[in-house]
């Protein structure tokens, strides 16, 4: 038999077994008659017996028994002693288990929260369910809850306690009963007035209507039947709102401020970030123009519901206001439609929503609103007023404080104020009045009970995912009301009831322990410079910790102090609405009374009353604050409970708040709380590198959107909180481990299977157990700087520690958690610096590197490329079977490294992609570039630091698939990624359930072999009409697959594919070389050719006269028809579907060449390839592709080509320079957009005046090309899904240089390869030389304007202008901007079926473009000899004409 085994776990996870055994007594030499009774066997021989002998025999015999008994006894004793000693050596005593009531309750809490099936769950795979599965089973959201987590349960426990306090008699034990009793009576009056729903309902909307009548008096906006329709045409009646009645709006806003209603401006009084001992006035945009966040205004369903709500509420209030009221008077002129509003009223509601939408559009992003580097914009009072002249800022301040005039105002967003001014100037008074009325209704609706405001409550419930008709229990509402209104008085009684001195002491100990760990971490932070580390340690020492409750400002232990604090608040037990007004007014007055006084560093945030379950860090005050409300189980336990629980939850919260001192916001504040640049540049750059890890990792978390899409966590918005989570948890764990060494904790009953370390992390995870409705999650994604609770658990699960002893293994699988990645990121270093970095190791990047070194051999140069090999688009891993270039041998090579020598491509043949890759590798080796190239290294961001150069944040992969992040600095940056390096991803409705393989053209190198080899893939659908789609069709058809070729009917249609040689009349022409003949360039209108090639008179004749345009038109018509005839597209009904939509003249690089060994059109005529000219509208089931018009087809695989991204492929910072640099971006300010739009209009006029034929071109929706590229496709969107965003086109001077830098000597950035033409190798060489000269201020030839009506200026003249004459410099900059616009807009008009609206597309204008660059370099552009005769009749330009160009320029510059 054996007793049950008792198991306990030691700290290292060893399980001890204690077993008691009862075994039968046995002996090998005896027989047992019964248990414990043995039959004697004599061992001695028998002898004859006499009497004496009998006695002797008896003695001898008994001596033998005695002796045997003694031997047996001694042996037994020895065995017992030995066994005891051996057992003592073999096992240790069981660990101590805490069995106090507090420990039992704590253990029960944890056991209730963890999953009841935790033993079947791998915590490495699903830590959230592991620690919260039980919580989920026991906590359902009430109908009135949008979300809840452990903190919510704690808050509601506190609310229940507060309810008991408020509903109980005054506690007579208080030391100062008279004053305390008066304060307590104030609490109970406020609570009782709130609870008296009968009286509140009886008053109805009357108290609210009184506020609205006051707004009507201050801001009248029309009278019934006045005959003045200011809503329809406000600008016909008045110049602007301000000129009509300049004080009306200011008076109204001042009144609304006095009652706590925030409208279109938001004021705040707080410590000055740059002088924290002084108080400053902050002026910002309101965070809620109307809806919870600006993002909601792009949701049509929400806006529609919101508009309906506004109409219903205002209509109902008007009816209750009575017939004599004149606010919203125009509504009274119309009879409402059956079941709705009148047409005019609908229009007014829509105008209010439009007004809010405009405010929202110009409101800073939430992450920017919290970024001190962006919101700290000090302005004088006059400067602030000038931003928004329709509202008197001075007057608003004077109404709140008559004796203080601030010398500065911190303006959160000057751009918002400017935009608000424009919005007000174009908005009718009716709309503004309605908006002000609506904001007041939103603010005070919760203080009335009336049918009129029920639609608003329904809408607010719906947007949080709640039952529309649900209401919170009234006592909960009233407890919150009292806490918000008289919170410090209520805090006093809360502390007396529940918070002990021991708890406060333990809180102080935990925080102090964590501060010590932070100091140790700082001393080990190698990424910080020594000086910053020392200041960081000083900052930690200086952090003020406020635990439990305030003892100053006010001192809640003093009833007199509390009485004085709330002296101006008038409370009665019968007027709930009046109480709310009094409280709001007192709060406003108390805040404004701080202006002009020193900062009160003893003050707590008024929102953080003692019962609050929260905590905060205040950067200017350098303080961490923990109200007593958060210091309760299961976050904070009784000091006698094992401390791994309190350190795991409360400790992590404490460390979280302390970490804020060094997060993305806190790092800007020095040890005294001053917003200063106390971090040196190296430390800042290292921090940004590490911070980007958090941005990227949290961005990978998603939540379900309302419409089924996935919304990504905003890694930028949540950055500070995520850093604080990571830093806080690690510091708390280290602090507890140190405390554990000095004072070991006991284990908990029922949890002996877990180690103390595991319980620490389980306690942490329990804090974030929660549930949230989908609608509320969406709201938090938009507004909340904290990540969702599930993400906060998963990222910090520390599975290595948790798994030990549970699964008896270590969890180290990739993607289980991000913890390892965080650690990896934090090891990054910044130790590399270069003169110049080139991003891109393709045709252009390699040429740029070779050219730069030829001009300046000592240059410290580095080339980076994200691909695994050299080549860019021709990288080895991108080569799918049979891929070939459009070019024939001899036209796609550098002038100083001929391809036709030794690469085995026959003359007249197209070049295989693998050959181009090998050619580029050999080129890199020949010119000693290979050692300077880093492949598998992606640039994630490049930031220009004024006067210092660039900092690049890069990610590099090695064979172990673990990326290493680090930073690189350089003086100059060349971006040579091109425009076809990054494909646009596409999402089609229903894609999630589509089981057939989906791939992209760019991924065919990887995916095609599997598809071609699979016996299950017999039919492939290809979606797209570009040359890449042709290639994909050919690839699968040539392998014997049946192909359906889907070309969007709503798109640009199929492209032109001509044969390598075409006939122009009797002449057989090599198509590639045709476009580089001077004569052919004459037939293409070109905005810069007149000043570039010297043949302006011919071009004027051809494009400036009706006869010439007729001739040009006939030329292109003939060329187009010849291409169609020679390809046979018009000879077969199915092939006719591949005839392009327009004349080849309009296509640019949309034209391609048939470069296949077999005729691709034979697959079409044979029926193997079917052409479908319809849009894809969705995917259904396993293999069905749904087409427009209700048709569908089934396919075994789907190949997509959505085009190419035309951005550099990485962030270029700062974003404020994007407009000046001409980058494709959504970050342009309204002023910058206006500037470029004005320049564009001017450029369009000149282009169409010079080339009238372009005005007759096809009406392609060019503007649709300037959005996120995949967004123009039906049912397509970029991943991750985001709202439709307009991108500015690429605007570069000469197609290379950022226009804002041209007239400066601070030239550090160029873009190469961002131009599309048929002559990539030649363009790479000429462009690389031009880029070197530009970056080094050596463009000494005449830098010409693009029109003959304007002159040019030399490089030196431009520098002199920039340095000496600001007016002339401004003019020079304007000319450069204008030239840049001409380049871009010309492409838009010239090649609407090409890429001209996005990037420079110079398909038929390459020779004049080369001429332009050569002219800037001071080199001859006519290179054929024999003057104009040679140029016109000397044949095409090729590699031989530009050979030795670099040496020629160096010789001219005397640098050779």
PDB file of N, CA and C in Angstrom, residues 121-131 794 816:
ATOM      1  N   UNK A 121      -3.002  23.587 -22.589  1.00  0.00           N
ATOM      2  CA  UNK A 121      -2.653  24.749 -23.414  1.00  0.00           C
ATOM      3  C   UNK A 121      -1.156  24.977 -23.345  1.00  0.00           C
ATOM      4  N   UNK A 122      -0.563  25.188 -24.483  1.00  0.00           N
ATOM      5  CA  UNK A 122       0.856  25.547 -24.522  1.00  0.00           C
ATOM      6  C   UNK A 122       0.948  27.065 -24.326  1.00  0.00           C
ATOM      7  N   UNK A 123       1.485  27.522 -23.211  1.00  0.00           N
ATOM      8  CA  UNK A 123       1.550  28.970 -22.971  1.00  0.00           C
ATOM      9  C   UNK A 123       2.410  29.687 -23.996  1.00  0.00           C
ATOM     10  N   UNK A 124       3.285  28.927 -24.653  1.00  0.00           N
ATOM     11  CA  UNK A 124       4.111  29.549 -25.687  1.00  0.00           C
ATOM     12  C   UNK A 124       3.282  29.913 -26.907  1.00  0.00           C
ATOM     13  N   UNK A 125       2.204  29.195 -27.126  1.00  0.00           N
ATOM     14  CA  UNK A 125       1.356  29.458 -28.282  1.00  0.00           C
ATOM     15  C   UNK A 125       0.191  30.379 -27.947  1.00  0.00           C
ATOM     16  N   UNK A 126      -0.336  30.297 -26.744  1.00  0.00           N
ATOM     17  CA  UNK A 126      -1.542  31.051 -26.422  1.00  0.00           C
ATOM     18  C   UNK A 126      -1.501  31.454 -24.957  1.00  0.00           C
ATOM     19  N   UNK A 127      -0.599  32.349 -24.645  1.00  0.00           N
ATOM     20  CA  UNK A 127      -0.432  32.770 -23.257  1.00  0.00           C
ATOM     21  C   UNK A 127      -1.665  33.520 -22.758  1.00  0.00           C
ATOM     22  N   UNK A 128      -2.330  34.245 -23.655  1.00  0.00           N
ATOM     23  CA  UNK A 128      -3.493  35.022 -23.248  1.00  0.00           C
ATOM     24  C   UNK A 128      -4.606  34.106 -22.728  1.00  0.00           C
ATOM     25  N   UNK A 129      -4.907  33.031 -23.452  1.00  0.00           N
ATOM     26  CA  UNK A 129      -5.928  32.087 -22.988  1.00  0.00           C
ATOM     27  C   UNK A 129      -5.452  31.362 -21.735  1.00  0.00           C
ATOM     28  N   UNK A 130      -4.173  31.060 -21.691  1.00  0.00           N
ATOM     29  CA  UNK A 130      -3.601  30.358 -20.544  1.00  0.00           C
ATOM     30  C   UNK A 130      -3.888  31.117 -19.247  1.00  0.00           C
ATOM     31  N   UNK A 131      -3.646  32.434 -19.246  1.00  0.00           N
ATOM     32  CA  UNK A 131      -3.788  33.196 -18.011  1.00  0.00           C
ATOM     33  C   UNK A 131      -5.174  33.805 -17.848  1.00  0.00           C
ATOM     34  N   UNK A 794       0.473  39.508 -24.682  1.00  0.00           N
ATOM     35  CA  UNK A 794       1.239  38.625 -25.557  1.00  0.00           C
ATOM     36  C   UNK A 794       2.672  39.078 -25.734  1.00  0.00           C
ATOM     37  N   UNK A 816       6.212  33.234 -31.777  1.00  0.00           N
ATOM     38  CA  UNK A 816       5.368  32.934 -30.625  1.00  0.00           C
ATOM     39  C   UNK A 816       5.075  34.234 -29.877  1.00  0.00           C
TER      40      UNK A 816
END
